[in-house]
Amino acid sequence: MAVEEEGLRVFQSVRIKIGEAKNLPMYPGPNKMRDCYCTVNLDQEEVFRTKIVEKSLCPFYGEDFYCEIPRTFRHLSFYIFDRDVFRRDSIIGKVAIQKEDLQKYHNRDTWFQLQHVDADSEVQGKVHLELRLSEVITDTGVVCHKLATRSEAKKTKVKKKTNNPHFDEVFYFEVTRPSSYNKKSHFDIEDVDEVDKMEIRVDLWNASNLKFGDEFLGELRLPLKFLRQSSSYEAWYFLQPRDNGNKSLKPDDLGSLRLNVVYTEDHVFSSDYYSPLRDLLLKSADVEPVSASAAHILGEVCREKQEAAIPLVRLFLHYGRIVPFISAIANAEVKRTQDPNTIFRGNSLTSKCIDETMKLAGMHYLQVTLKPIIDEICQVHKPCEIDPVKLKDGENLENNRENLRQYVDRIFTVITKSGVSCPTVMCDIFFSLRESAAKRFQGDLDVRYTAVSSFIFLRFFAPAILSPNLFQLTPHHPDPQTSRTLTLISKTIQTLGSLSKSKSASFKESYMAIFYDYFNEQKYADAVKNFLDLISSSGRRDHKSIEQPILLKEGFMIKRAQGRKRFGMKNFKKRWFRLTNHEFTYQKSKGNKGDHPLCSIPIENILAVERLEEESFKMKNMFQVIQPERRVLYIQANNCVEAKDWIDILTKVSQCNKKRLTVYHPSAYLNGHWLCCKATADNTPGCTPCTGGLPANIQLDIDGDRETERIYSLFNLYMSKLEKMQEACGSKSVYDGPEEEEYSTFIIDDPKETYKTLKLIIEGVGTLEQEHAQYKRDKFKKTKYGSQEHPIGDKSFQTYIRQQSEISAHSI
């Protein structure tokens, strides 16, 4: 979801690798060990939680988390919690990274010291104040200054059940010393100039009926000297933590946390701005040679091929050009390959692009084939260790081998019988790989199989089995025993799929070679070849969609009763929701998949899925699922990221419904009227247009303009390499001798054509750079510091002002 600005959309996303913590403080008990987990928070809103690592002061998490950020935020925070024997959670410490500092740690493994956490330091929100300093003459003729403050967020009357209290109250403070001076009730000020030395403090509290007292939410301290320049002053301010002196522990006392954070912010113009660069990229498949194309050049200049592959694949998928593009770069790579045994084994642009395509297009294919067995392995915990050195007490080696053999057999069977379910785009790519390899190495009859198996087994199924959490097959990294079982299965499946001549010899470990003897029958090789033939055959017919339901998303949320019963309270209850490509259901608890749901909504009955205004039930992160006959299911997600994910996936899966609504009510129908438009009839048509349509294909929700913007950013980042590549083209054109070392890293088959493309890329990037610079200048002129969008105290905006001032001064 993008944040809309004038003529521009801003997308924010973050990818986080939570590595490990070390040197956590010992538990103050005989055990000394802790059971810890880590949370990811936008400001103080939790959006992700790792699994609990038990009995450790140096817990290893090894978890990845990615999300699109649907709102503004100031800090990305990580909290380490300890769960005690009574299942109570206590905070050990936190890492808080300001938004403007995220680029400092971009894609680098970094150890952060844990900081102390207390109630006075955990603040968020903003407050609007209007201040006025007035001179008045008292009855005795003394000139007195009075300070009038008008506050919309100050502890006054209690405003209940709201996160956005509106007070609108005025307070007066006498700021000179009157004749009835008393130290307890008045300020000790003799000179009017002393007003400059004073400050006003505003504290915000959450009123509590509990014996522990009110909860501190934040404070604001303002010096009054700025009022000497103006009779009145109003602005928005960020609330700040309370200064309690130096009571916190030393950071070293709390341990540290290893993180890798990649924060991306894309500023996307309207589509016409990107036409020249986009058109240049999309014709890459037709350029001869393909190494002279814009897409191939991007792969050449990027530090890592993966950087280029991600936006390129998404762009080509969006415009239906992925198969010809990958076919072109794969064919070029095959021509450069000398040994059929090393075909597609390197981290080339071709390999990375196919990997990314399989991840995007094949996600639901993995769900159908692997998820049921992976779930069973994670839940049952059968012993499968076959290394005699690692056997636990009481375990039997032969029993473990049999357990592992059964798992491998089942997974192998479900994979080799899943060819009919393989996505068409993957099959078309595999057909192209097969043909290129067979044509290049005509004397090798197996190369047509190994070219395909090197991707489908080695880079798709085997990694998904090894790390199911990275492929959305499990929510978290598996526990050590399960991880070991999956490692052994993955190794065996990878070898079965490789069709190598001497399979047992391919294992370094003797216990793996012994175990593999179970699978040295011809039927396994035949099954692999039949499977590879099916997924890479020419003219593969379009198969009907899979009949069995595909699980798209599930989790706990809170829902409001729909009023299906004539009598009964419309209260809120926590329920387990499941979405498949057939229906949207909820039931009382997580339970088993076969449990009968309390409510089932067929996908064809979902007419719209939209956000619900907070004012409806005074609850955040709510959305509505609108059904026929104006029936509405109101749901509250756990956080803003979860709400966005549910809205997106529900919208995508129901996008093709013929009766989808065009208008809806953004607020609820309560007390006889719609809160949004005040209409009294409950069947009144909506008052607000529904959000824009999304692609019907669940797997490929891609914004082409956003991907082009990302490619522009990469070209701009590596501009010096583009210019170096231009020099290399010139050198190759006029000099046919040994290549200079600094140019040897580039693949340049046709210097003249490559130079032409480079010239067009640099021109297109320069034009977009000018548009971005102009947009920043215009925004700087229009933006008001102290507005609700940019409250005083926003360090990132202060940095922005300083940068823009420097730019303006430099341009003058």
Coordinates of C-alpha atoms in Angstrom, one line a residue, residues 365 368-369 413-422 461 531 534-535 540:
Y365 CA 2.8 -24.9 -6.1
V368 CA 0.2 -27.9 -2.6
T369 CA 3.1 -30.3 -2.8
T413 CA 6.5 -39.3 -4.7
V414 CA 4.4 -36.1 -4.1
I415 CA 7.0 -34.1 -6.1
T416 CA 7.3 -36.4 -9.1
K417 CA 3.5 -36.7 -9.3
S418 CA 3.0 -33.0 -9.2
G419 CA 4.0 -32.1 -12.8
V420 CA 0.4 -31.3 -13.7
S421 CA 0.3 -28.6 -11.0
C422 CA 3.6 -26.9 -12.1
F461 CA 12.3 -28.0 -3.9
F531 CA 8.5 -35.6 -14.1
L534 CA 6.2 -33.4 -18.2
I535 CA 7.2 -30.0 -16.8
R540 CA 2.0 -28.7 -22.7

